[in-house]
Amino acid sequence: MGRQPCCDKLGVKKGPWTAEEDKKLINFILTNGQCCWRAVPKLAGLRRCGKSCRLRWTNYLRPDLKRGLLNQPEEQLVIDLHARLGNRWSKIASKLPGRTDNEIKNHWNTHIKKKLIKMGIDPVTHQPLNNVEKDPKKSQSEQTEEKHPQLLAADAPFASSKETSYSPADQNSSSDDNNLYENDPLISCLFRDDPLMMDFPWEFPSSEEGLATFSASSWDPSCQWLLDCQDFGVHDFGFECFNDFGVGANRERE
DNA sequence: AAGCAACGCAACCGCAGAAGC
DNA sequence: TGCTTCTGCGGTTGCGTTGCT
């Protein structure tokens, strides 16, 4: 039987996205919202597979994305979360507003991993490299707190405290993550299921009226990228695609 | 200046689970 | 209930950039 490929390989473009393709995709999503990804390339006039479109949007074009390297608190949070959740990048990413799983995964593999190894910490187990197999029965979180004093301490705003009792992620990984940090107000805030303020409702209205409403009322400082665009080169495909939605008007007001 | 190696990031691939019928 | 389709996730690869010799 076999699984149908997500797109027919023939005639589907691969590789880096061009500014023109980005423009088409942004234009389409701002106009129609995120609908069936499989249909997006066809409707948007792209010779890409839906999967590729989704990836491009979620990892690069989404306006609520932060650009640039992870800062210290974010990095610390990633380490902390990784110690508890393992390579569940999407889970980790969901706790870092504006960051994608891909970004975090890349950052982990290129930066954090090395840092930990340099510090003599196994990035997989979060235990000292020379002590990895000493106490396999100890819970991962217990070990993490022991092994990351320098990470969990002063320079780590998200660091766990001794008062905080965490459930070891690997013992009960299916348990509700909310319980993990219930004693830590900041972390528990991050672990809430309800949307944080940065969760932007990417359900764009499709009618003109709706779009007008969107542009007038939903403009948010987090969308400043549309104006600044210095971080990822929106210049390359111009602003025309946003003008229809009142972004230009917002800009003029400033 | 040229060649090479290492690095970092964007993108692809394949699988698993969810959703729909 | 089982099959099909779609989406999302994590691992991996490819390539452009940067730094070193």
PDB file of N, CA, C and O in Angstrom, chain A residues 84-85 88 91 95 169 172-182 191 193:
ATOM      1  N   ARG A  84      14.985  18.089  31.656  1.00  0.00           N
ATOM      2  CA  ARG A  84      13.744  17.455  32.116  1.00  0.00           C
ATOM      3  C   ARG A  84      12.957  16.813  30.996  1.00  0.00           C
ATOM      4  O   ARG A  84      12.284  15.807  31.200  1.00  0.00           O
ATOM      5  N   LEU A  85      13.036  17.404  29.848  1.00  0.00           N
ATOM      6  CA  LEU A  85      12.193  16.924  28.747  1.00  0.00           C
ATOM      7  C   LEU A  85      12.960  16.125  27.706  1.00  0.00           C
ATOM      8  O   LEU A  85      12.358  15.445  26.883  1.00  0.00           O
ATOM      9  N   ARG A  88      12.836  16.930  23.294  1.00  0.00           N
ATOM     10  CA  ARG A  88      11.478  17.278  22.831  1.00  0.00           C
ATOM     11  C   ARG A  88      11.482  18.766  22.491  1.00  0.00           C
ATOM     12  O   ARG A  88      10.963  19.591  23.234  1.00  0.00           O
ATOM     13  N   LYS A  91       8.374  20.897  22.510  1.00  0.00           N
ATOM     14  CA  LYS A  91       7.911  21.202  23.870  1.00  0.00           C
ATOM     15  C   LYS A  91       8.744  22.343  24.456  1.00  0.00           C
ATOM     16  O   LYS A  91       8.222  23.277  25.059  1.00  0.00           O
ATOM     17  N   LYS A  95       7.902  26.818  25.250  1.00  0.00           N
ATOM     18  CA  LYS A  95       8.120  27.597  26.473  1.00  0.00           C
ATOM     19  C   LYS A  95       8.980  28.821  26.229  1.00  0.00           C
ATOM     20  O   LYS A  95       9.227  29.609  27.122  1.00  0.00           O
ATOM     21  N   ALA A 169      11.474  14.014  34.616  1.00  0.00           N
ATOM     22  CA  ALA A 169      10.795  13.894  33.336  1.00  0.00           C
ATOM     23  C   ALA A 169      10.860  12.483  32.787  1.00  0.00           C
ATOM     24  O   ALA A 169       9.918  11.987  32.202  1.00  0.00           O
ATOM     25  N   ASN A 172       8.378   9.924  34.343  1.00  0.00           N
ATOM     26  CA  ASN A 172       6.956  10.040  34.052  1.00  0.00           C
ATOM     27  C   ASN A 172       6.772  11.070  32.947  1.00  0.00           C
ATOM     28  O   ASN A 172       6.110  12.065  33.100  1.00  0.00           O
ATOM     29  N   SER A 173       7.396  10.762  31.840  1.00  0.00           N
ATOM     30  CA  SER A 173       7.445  11.770  30.793  1.00  0.00           C
ATOM     31  C   SER A 173       6.077  12.091  30.243  1.00  0.00           C
ATOM     32  O   SER A 173       5.860  13.115  29.642  1.00  0.00           O
ATOM     33  N   SER A 174       5.127  11.234  30.445  1.00  0.00           N
ATOM     34  CA  SER A 174       3.815  11.512  29.894  1.00  0.00           C
ATOM     35  C   SER A 174       2.965  12.343  30.831  1.00  0.00           C
ATOM     36  O   SER A 174       1.874  12.764  30.495  1.00  0.00           O
ATOM     37  N   SER A 175       3.485  12.554  32.038  1.00  0.00           N
ATOM     38  CA  SER A 175       2.695  13.328  32.985  1.00  0.00           C
ATOM     39  C   SER A 175       2.579  14.764  32.534  1.00  0.00           C
ATOM     40  O   SER A 175       3.363  15.258  31.735  1.00  0.00           O
ATOM     41  N   ASP A 176       1.639  15.430  33.129  1.00  0.00           N
ATOM     42  CA  ASP A 176       1.388  16.810  32.746  1.00  0.00           C
ATOM     43  C   ASP A 176       2.587  17.680  33.065  1.00  0.00           C
ATOM     44  O   ASP A 176       3.045  17.783  34.188  1.00  0.00           O
ATOM     45  N   ASP A 177       3.083  18.358  32.046  1.00  0.00           N
ATOM     46  CA  ASP A 177       4.252  19.206  32.246  1.00  0.00           C
ATOM     47  C   ASP A 177       3.960  20.334  33.222  1.00  0.00           C
ATOM     48  O   ASP A 177       4.856  20.869  33.841  1.00  0.00           O
ATOM     49  N   ASN A 178       2.724  20.683  33.318  1.00  0.00           N
ATOM     50  CA  ASN A 178       2.387  21.794  34.200  1.00  0.00           C
ATOM     51  C   ASN A 178       2.815  21.512  35.629  1.00  0.00           C
ATOM     52  O   ASN A 178       3.102  22.414  36.395  1.00  0.00           O
ATOM     53  N   ASN A 179       2.827  20.249  35.990  1.00  0.00           N
ATOM     54  CA  ASN A 179       3.164  19.920  37.361  1.00  0.00           C
ATOM     55  C   ASN A 179       4.643  20.092  37.645  1.00  0.00           C
ATOM     56  O   ASN A 179       5.044  20.220  38.781  1.00  0.00           O
ATOM     57  N   LEU A 180       5.406  20.076  36.581  1.00  0.00           N
ATOM     58  CA  LEU A 180       6.846  20.093  36.769  1.00  0.00           C
ATOM     59  C   LEU A 180       7.301  21.333  37.505  1.00  0.00           C
ATOM     60  O   LEU A 180       8.215  21.296  38.302  1.00  0.00           O
ATOM     61  N   TYR A 181       6.675  22.410  37.205  1.00  0.00           N
ATOM     62  CA  TYR A 181       7.197  23.673  37.704  1.00  0.00           C
ATOM     63  C   TYR A 181       6.179  24.404  38.571  1.00  0.00           C
ATOM     64  O   TYR A 181       6.270  25.602  38.741  1.00  0.00           O
ATOM     65  N   GLU A 182       5.280  23.653  39.120  1.00  0.00           N
ATOM     66  CA  GLU A 182       4.184  24.336  39.799  1.00  0.00           C
ATOM     67  C   GLU A 182       4.640  25.181  40.979  1.00  0.00           C
ATOM     68  O   GLU A 182       3.972  26.123  41.365  1.00  0.00           O
ATOM     69  N   PHE A 191       4.967  27.244  31.785  1.00  0.00           N
ATOM     70  CA  PHE A 191       4.431  25.921  31.515  1.00  0.00           C
ATOM     71  C   PHE A 191       2.916  25.873  31.439  1.00  0.00           C
ATOM     72  O   PHE A 191       2.335  24.834  31.217  1.00  0.00           O
ATOM     73  N   ASP A 193      -0.714  25.955  30.110  1.00  0.00           N
ATOM     74  CA  ASP A 193      -1.238  25.566  28.809  1.00  0.00           C
ATOM     75  C   ASP A 193      -1.903  26.731  28.113  1.00  0.00           C
ATOM     76  O   ASP A 193      -1.919  26.821  26.895  1.00  0.00           O
TER      77      ASP A 193
END
